[in-house]
Coordinates of C-alpha atoms in Angstrom, one line a residue:
X161 CA -1.9 -23.1 17.2
X162 CA -2.5 -26.3 19.2
X163 CA -2.2 -30.0 18.6
X164 CA -5.7 -30.5 17.7
X165 CA -5.7 -27.9 15.1
X166 CA -2.4 -29.5 13.7
X167 CA -3.9 -32.7 13.4
X168 CA -7.0 -31.5 11.6
X169 CA -4.8 -29.6 9.3
X170 CA -2.4 -32.5 8.6
X171 CA -5.6 -34.8 7.7
X172 CA -6.3 -32.6 4.6
X173 CA -3.1 -33.2 2.4
X174 CA -2.7 -36.6 3.8
X175 CA -6.0 -37.3 1.9
X176 CA -5.4 -35.0 -1.0
X177 CA -1.7 -35.9 -1.8
X178 CA -2.6 -39.5 -3.0
X179 CA -5.8 -38.3 -4.8
X180 CA -5.1 -38.1 -8.5
X181 CA -8.7 -36.9 -9.5
X182 CA -10.1 -34.4 -10.0
X183 CA -7.3 -32.7 -11.3
X184 CA -6.6 -29.3 -12.9
X185 CA -3.8 -29.7 -15.3
X186 CA -1.8 -26.9 -16.6
X187 CA -0.3 -28.9 -19.4
X188 CA 1.6 -28.0 -22.5
X189 CA 1.4 -30.9 -24.9
X190 CA 4.5 -31.0 -27.3
X191 CA 3.1 -33.9 -29.1
X192 CA 0.7 -36.9 -28.8
X193 CA 2.9 -38.7 -26.4
X194 CA 2.3 -35.9 -23.8
X195 CA -1.5 -36.9 -23.6
X196 CA -0.8 -38.7 -20.1
X197 CA -2.5 -39.0 -16.8
X198 CA -1.4 -36.7 -14.0
X199 CA 0.5 -39.2 -12.0
X200 CA 2.4 -40.1 -15.1
X201 CA 3.3 -36.7 -15.7
X202 CA 4.1 -35.8 -12.0
X203 CA 4.9 -38.9 -10.0
X204 CA 5.6 -36.6 -6.9
X205 CA 3.1 -33.9 -7.1
X206 CA 0.1 -35.3 -8.9
X207 CA -2.4 -34.9 -5.9
X208 CA -4.2 -32.3 -4.2
X209 CA -6.0 -31.0 -7.4
X210 CA -3.1 -29.2 -9.1
X211 CA 0.7 -29.2 -9.0
X212 CA 1.5 -26.1 -6.9
X213 CA -1.1 -27.3 -4.2
X214 CA 0.5 -30.7 -4.1
X215 CA 3.8 -28.9 -3.3
X216 CA 2.6 -26.7 -0.6
X217 CA 0.6 -29.7 0.7
X218 CA 3.8 -31.5 1.4
X219 CA 5.2 -28.1 2.9
X220 CA 2.3 -28.2 5.2
X221 CA 2.8 -31.8 6.4
X222 CA 6.7 -31.2 6.8
X223 CA 6.0 -28.0 9.0
X224 CA 3.4 -29.7 11.0
X225 CA 5.6 -32.8 11.6
X226 CA 8.7 -30.5 12.5
X227 CA 6.5 -28.3 14.8
X228 CA 4.5 -30.9 16.6
X229 CA 6.6 -34.1 17.5
X230 CA 3.6 -35.7 19.1
X231 CA 1.4 -35.3 16.0
X232 CA -0.6 -38.5 15.5
X233 CA 0.1 -38.7 12.0
X234 CA 3.8 -38.6 12.2
X235 CA 4.2 -42.2 10.8
X236 CA 1.6 -41.5 8.0
X237 CA 3.6 -38.4 6.9
X238 CA 7.0 -40.1 7.0
X239 CA 5.5 -43.1 4.9
X240 CA 4.0 -40.6 2.4
X241 CA 7.3 -38.4 1.8
X242 CA 9.2 -41.9 1.6
X243 CA 6.9 -43.2 -1.3
X244 CA 7.0 -39.9 -3.2
X245 CA 10.3 -38.3 -2.5
X246 CA 12.7 -40.5 -4.6
X247 CA 15.5 -39.6 -6.9
X248 CA 13.9 -41.2 -10.0
X249 CA 10.5 -39.3 -9.3
X250 CA 12.2 -36.0 -9.0
X251 CA 14.3 -36.5 -12.1
X252 CA 11.0 -36.9 -13.9
X253 CA 9.7 -33.8 -12.3
X254 CA 12.8 -31.9 -13.5
X255 CA 12.5 -33.4 -17.0
X256 CA 9.1 -32.3 -17.3
X257 CA 10.0 -28.6 -16.5
X258 CA 13.0 -28.9 -18.9
X259 CA 10.9 -30.0 -22.0
X260 CA 10.2 -27.4 -24.8
X261 CA 7.9 -24.7 -24.2
X262 CA 7.7 -25.1 -20.4
X263 CA 9.9 -22.3 -19.2
X264 CA 7.0 -20.5 -17.7
X265 CA 5.4 -23.5 -16.1
X266 CA 4.3 -22.9 -12.4
X267 CA 6.1 -19.5 -12.6
X268 CA 6.3 -17.8 -9.9
X269 CA 3.8 -19.4 -7.5
X270 CA 4.9 -23.1 -7.8
X271 CA 8.5 -22.2 -8.0
X272 CA 8.3 -20.3 -4.6
X273 CA 6.5 -23.0 -2.8
X274 CA 9.0 -25.5 -4.2
X275 CA 11.8 -23.7 -2.5
X276 CA 9.7 -23.1 0.8
X277 CA 9.2 -26.9 0.8
X278 CA 13.2 -27.3 0.6
X279 CA 13.6 -25.0 3.3
X280 CA 11.3 -26.8 5.5
X281 CA 12.9 -30.0 4.8
X282 CA 16.2 -28.4 5.7
X283 CA 15.0 -27.4 9.1
X284 CA 13.2 -30.8 10.0
X285 CA 15.4 -32.7 12.2
X286 CA 14.1 -36.0 10.9
X287 CA 17.0 -38.2 9.6
X288 CA 15.3 -39.2 6.4
X289 CA 14.3 -35.4 5.6
X290 CA 18.1 -35.0 4.3
X291 CA 17.6 -37.6 1.9
X292 CA 14.3 -36.3 0.6
X293 CA 15.7 -33.1 0.2
X294 CA 18.6 -34.4 -1.8
X295 CA 16.2 -36.1 -4.0
X296 CA 14.6 -32.7 -4.7
X297 CA 18.0 -31.5 -5.9
X298 CA 17.5 -31.8 -9.8
X299 CA 14.2 -29.7 -9.6
X300 CA 15.5 -27.4 -7.0
X301 CA 18.5 -26.4 -9.0
X302 CA 16.3 -26.0 -12.1
X303 CA 14.0 -23.7 -10.3
X304 CA 16.9 -21.6 -8.6
X305 CA 18.4 -21.1 -12.1
X306 CA 15.2 -20.1 -13.6
X307 CA 14.7 -17.5 -11.0
X308 CA 18.1 -16.2 -11.7
X309 CA 17.5 -15.9 -15.4
X310 CA 13.9 -14.7 -15.2
X311 CA 14.4 -11.8 -12.7
X312 CA 16.5 -9.7 -15.0
X313 CA 13.9 -10.1 -17.8
X314 CA 10.8 -9.4 -15.9
X315 CA 10.7 -5.5 -16.0
X316 CA 7.4 -5.2 -14.3
X317 CA 5.9 -6.9 -11.3
X318 CA 2.5 -8.6 -11.3
X319 CA 0.2 -7.1 -8.8
X320 CA -2.5 -9.6 -9.0
X321 CA -4.2 -11.3 -6.0
X322 CA -3.8 -14.7 -7.5
X323 CA -1.0 -17.3 -8.4
X324 CA 1.0 -14.7 -10.6
X325 CA 1.5 -12.4 -7.8
X326 CA 5.2 -11.2 -7.8
X327 CA 5.7 -10.2 -4.2
X328 CA 4.4 -13.3 -2.7
X329 CA 6.7 -15.4 -4.7
X330 CA 9.7 -13.1 -4.0
X331 CA 8.8 -13.4 -0.2
X332 CA 9.0 -17.1 0.0
X333 CA 11.9 -17.5 -2.2
X334 CA 13.9 -14.9 -0.5
X335 CA 13.1 -16.5 2.9
X336 CA 14.4 -19.7 1.3
X337 CA 17.6 -18.1 -0.1
X338 CA 18.4 -16.6 3.1
X339 CA 17.8 -19.8 5.2
X340 CA 20.1 -21.9 2.7
X341 CA 22.8 -19.4 2.6
X342 CA 22.5 -18.7 -1.1
X343 CA 23.8 -15.3 -1.5
X344 CA 23.6 -15.1 -5.3
X345 CA 19.7 -16.0 -5.2
X346 CA 19.0 -13.7 -2.2
X347 CA 20.9 -10.9 -3.8
X348 CA 18.9 -11.3 -7.1
X349 CA 15.6 -11.5 -5.3
X350 CA 16.3 -8.5 -3.1
X351 CA 17.4 -6.3 -6.0
X352 CA 14.3 -7.2 -7.9
X353 CA 12.1 -6.4 -4.9
X354 CA 13.7 -3.1 -4.4
X355 CA 13.4 -2.4 -8.3
X356 CA 9.8 -3.2 -8.3
X357 CA 8.3 -1.9 -5.1
X358 CA 10.6 0.5 -3.0
X359 CA 9.4 3.6 -4.5
X360 CA 5.7 2.8 -4.4
X361 CA 3.5 5.2 -2.4
X362 CA -0.3 6.0 -1.8
X363 CA -1.5 2.4 -2.9
X364 CA -5.4 2.4 -3.8
X365 CA -6.3 0.1 -1.1
X366 CA -10.0 0.7 -1.9
X367 CA -9.6 -1.4 -5.2
X368 CA -8.9 -4.6 -3.0
X369 CA -10.1 -7.2 -3.2
X370 CA -11.0 -8.7 -6.7
X371 CA -13.6 -11.2 -6.8
X372 CA -11.4 -14.3 -6.8
X373 CA -8.3 -12.9 -4.8
X374 CA -6.5 -15.3 -2.2
X375 CA -3.7 -12.8 -1.7
X376 CA -3.7 -9.1 -1.1
X377 CA -1.4 -7.7 -3.4
X378 CA -0.6 -4.6 -1.0
X379 CA 0.0 -6.6 2.3
X380 CA 2.2 -9.2 0.5
X381 CA 4.1 -6.3 -1.0
X382 CA 4.4 -4.7 2.3
X383 CA 5.4 -7.9 4.1
X384 CA 8.1 -8.4 1.4
X385 CA 9.5 -4.9 2.2
X386 CA 9.5 -5.7 5.8
X387 CA 12.1 -8.3 5.0
X388 CA 14.3 -5.7 3.4
X389 CA 14.2 -2.7 5.7
X390 CA 15.0 -1.9 9.4
X391 CA 11.9 -1.6 11.6
X392 CA 11.8 2.2 11.7
X393 CA 12.8 2.6 8.0
X394 CA 9.9 0.0 7.2
X395 CA 7.6 2.1 9.3
X396 CA 8.0 5.2 7.4
X397 CA 7.8 3.3 4.1
X398 CA 4.6 1.6 5.2
X399 CA 3.0 4.9 6.1
X400 CA 3.7 6.4 2.7
X401 CA 2.6 3.3 0.9
X402 CA -0.8 2.6 2.9
X403 CA -1.4 6.1 4.6
X404 CA -4.8 5.2 5.6
X405 CA -4.4 1.7 6.7
X406 CA -5.8 1.9 10.2
X407 CA -8.2 4.8 9.8
X408 CA -10.0 3.4 6.7
X409 CA -10.3 -0.2 7.9
X410 CA -10.5 -1.4 4.2
X411 CA -7.8 -3.8 4.8
X412 CA -8.7 -4.6 8.2
X413 CA -12.1 -6.0 7.6
X414 CA -12.5 -9.6 6.3
X415 CA -13.9 -10.1 2.9
X416 CA -17.5 -11.4 2.5
X417 CA -17.4 -15.1 1.1
X418 CA -21.0 -15.7 -0.4
X419 CA -20.3 -19.4 -1.7
X420 CA -17.3 -21.0 -0.1
X421 CA -18.0 -24.0 -2.3
X422 CA -17.4 -22.2 -5.5
X423 CA -13.7 -22.7 -6.7
X424 CA -13.2 -19.1 -7.6
X425 CA -15.5 -17.3 -4.8
X426 CA -14.0 -19.7 -2.4
X427 CA -10.5 -18.0 -2.9
X428 CA -11.7 -15.2 -0.7
X429 CA -11.5 -17.7 2.2
X430 CA -7.9 -17.9 1.5
X431 CA -7.7 -14.2 1.2
X432 CA -9.1 -13.8 4.8
X433 CA -6.5 -16.3 6.0
X434 CA -3.4 -14.9 4.0
X435 CA -4.4 -11.3 5.1
X436 CA -4.3 -12.4 8.8
X437 CA -0.7 -13.9 8.2
X438 CA 0.3 -10.6 6.6
X439 CA -1.2 -8.5 9.3
X440 CA 0.4 -10.6 12.1
X441 CA 3.8 -10.5 10.3
X442 CA 3.6 -6.7 9.7
X443 CA 2.6 -6.1 13.4
X444 CA 5.9 -7.6 14.5
X445 CA 7.9 -5.8 11.9
X446 CA 7.1 -2.5 13.2
X447 CA 8.8 -1.0 16.3
X448 CA 7.2 -2.1 19.4
X449 CA 5.9 1.2 20.4
X450 CA 4.3 1.8 17.0
X451 CA 0.7 3.0 17.2
X452 CA -0.3 0.9 14.2
X453 CA 0.4 -2.4 16.0
X454 CA -3.0 -2.6 18.0
X455 CA -5.2 -2.2 14.9
X456 CA -3.2 -4.6 12.7
X457 CA -3.3 -7.2 15.5
X458 CA -7.1 -6.7 15.7
X459 CA -7.4 -7.0 12.0
X460 CA -5.5 -10.1 11.8
X461 CA -7.8 -11.7 14.5
X462 CA -11.0 -10.7 12.7
X463 CA -9.4 -12.3 9.5
X464 CA -8.5 -15.3 11.2
X465 CA -11.8 -15.7 12.9
X466 CA -13.6 -15.3 9.5
X467 CA -11.4 -17.9 7.7
X468 CA -10.6 -20.8 9.9
X469 CA -14.3 -22.2 10.4
X470 CA -14.3 -22.8 6.5
X471 CA -11.0 -24.6 6.0
X472 CA -12.5 -28.1 6.9
X473 CA -15.7 -28.0 4.8
X474 CA -16.2 -31.2 3.2
X475 CA -15.7 -29.2 -0.3
X476 CA -12.5 -30.6 -1.9
X477 CA -12.3 -27.3 -4.0
X478 CA -11.2 -25.7 -0.8
X479 CA -9.9 -28.5 1.4
X480 CA -7.1 -29.2 -1.1
X481 CA -5.2 -25.9 -0.3
X482 CA -6.8 -23.9 2.4
X483 CA -4.9 -25.8 5.1
X484 CA -1.7 -24.3 4.0
X485 CA -2.8 -20.7 4.4
X486 CA -4.6 -21.6 7.7
X487 CA -1.1 -22.8 9.0
X488 CA 0.6 -19.6 7.8
X489 CA -2.1 -17.7 9.8
X490 CA -1.9 -19.7 12.9
X491 CA 1.6 -20.7 13.4
X492 CA 3.5 -18.5 16.0
X493 CA 6.5 -20.6 16.3
X494 CA 8.8 -18.4 14.2
X495 CA 8.9 -15.7 11.6
X496 CA 8.0 -17.0 8.3

């Protein structure tokens, strides 16, 4: 990651977060008064095409501003947060979630990214960041409680390669809970992760990817387990879970993207980037002398090379969200 790349990535959400249309609303109407424009429904997260992309668009900006103090867009970023992250606006966001019939709204992907955003604001040493995180409190508390209520009720994980994926959401949420010192939430997430995934073995990697995946279900699951197990115990688990990982090459070769402008096929660009992130993280989770580290590193580089050229494309269907996954794949500053 270098300052030029950081600036190019920052430009994407800076444009998208104030762009209301086109907008893909997932919106339950409880009555005629709920037929409202995106910005009226979501005064904070109305841009970037959909709600969750707006959330992780702000995450991207906070992360870049924190990691690159000389970023030329620092003032723009601070002004954007100041105009959106106000207590009244976040109270409206929380009220939207609390309305009847919306218990599953943005579960689990949007929930997880909201927690990741709160974590990033906590780490950002800009004085105003504390005020912005405080403004988030009504929605943050609501999402935290929803996780605690939902996890005991979810008997089975969702293993898709899209927004419903359980392991990816648990991963981001667990990183938040640990960073925030929230022992209750961390314990609930860890317990669920072990219940869902610890006994898995011999995963059929040949079935990945599906045609519009932007996550690898098995690599996200492996990365989650790397957060729970010591290095050598994780190595043993990974060999049982993906015994053919280096030899078969199925997960180490980038996905082919026939039409990056298509909103669903273009998800595969994100898959290449998220695989790069997972493979790099898995490499560092293994013992230093592990024989699997070199092929995983090579696979990560191949996926990064395949995905990065398509992040800035001129197509809003990709540009509204791909920068986030490019940053995950590129940033070496710290363990996610």
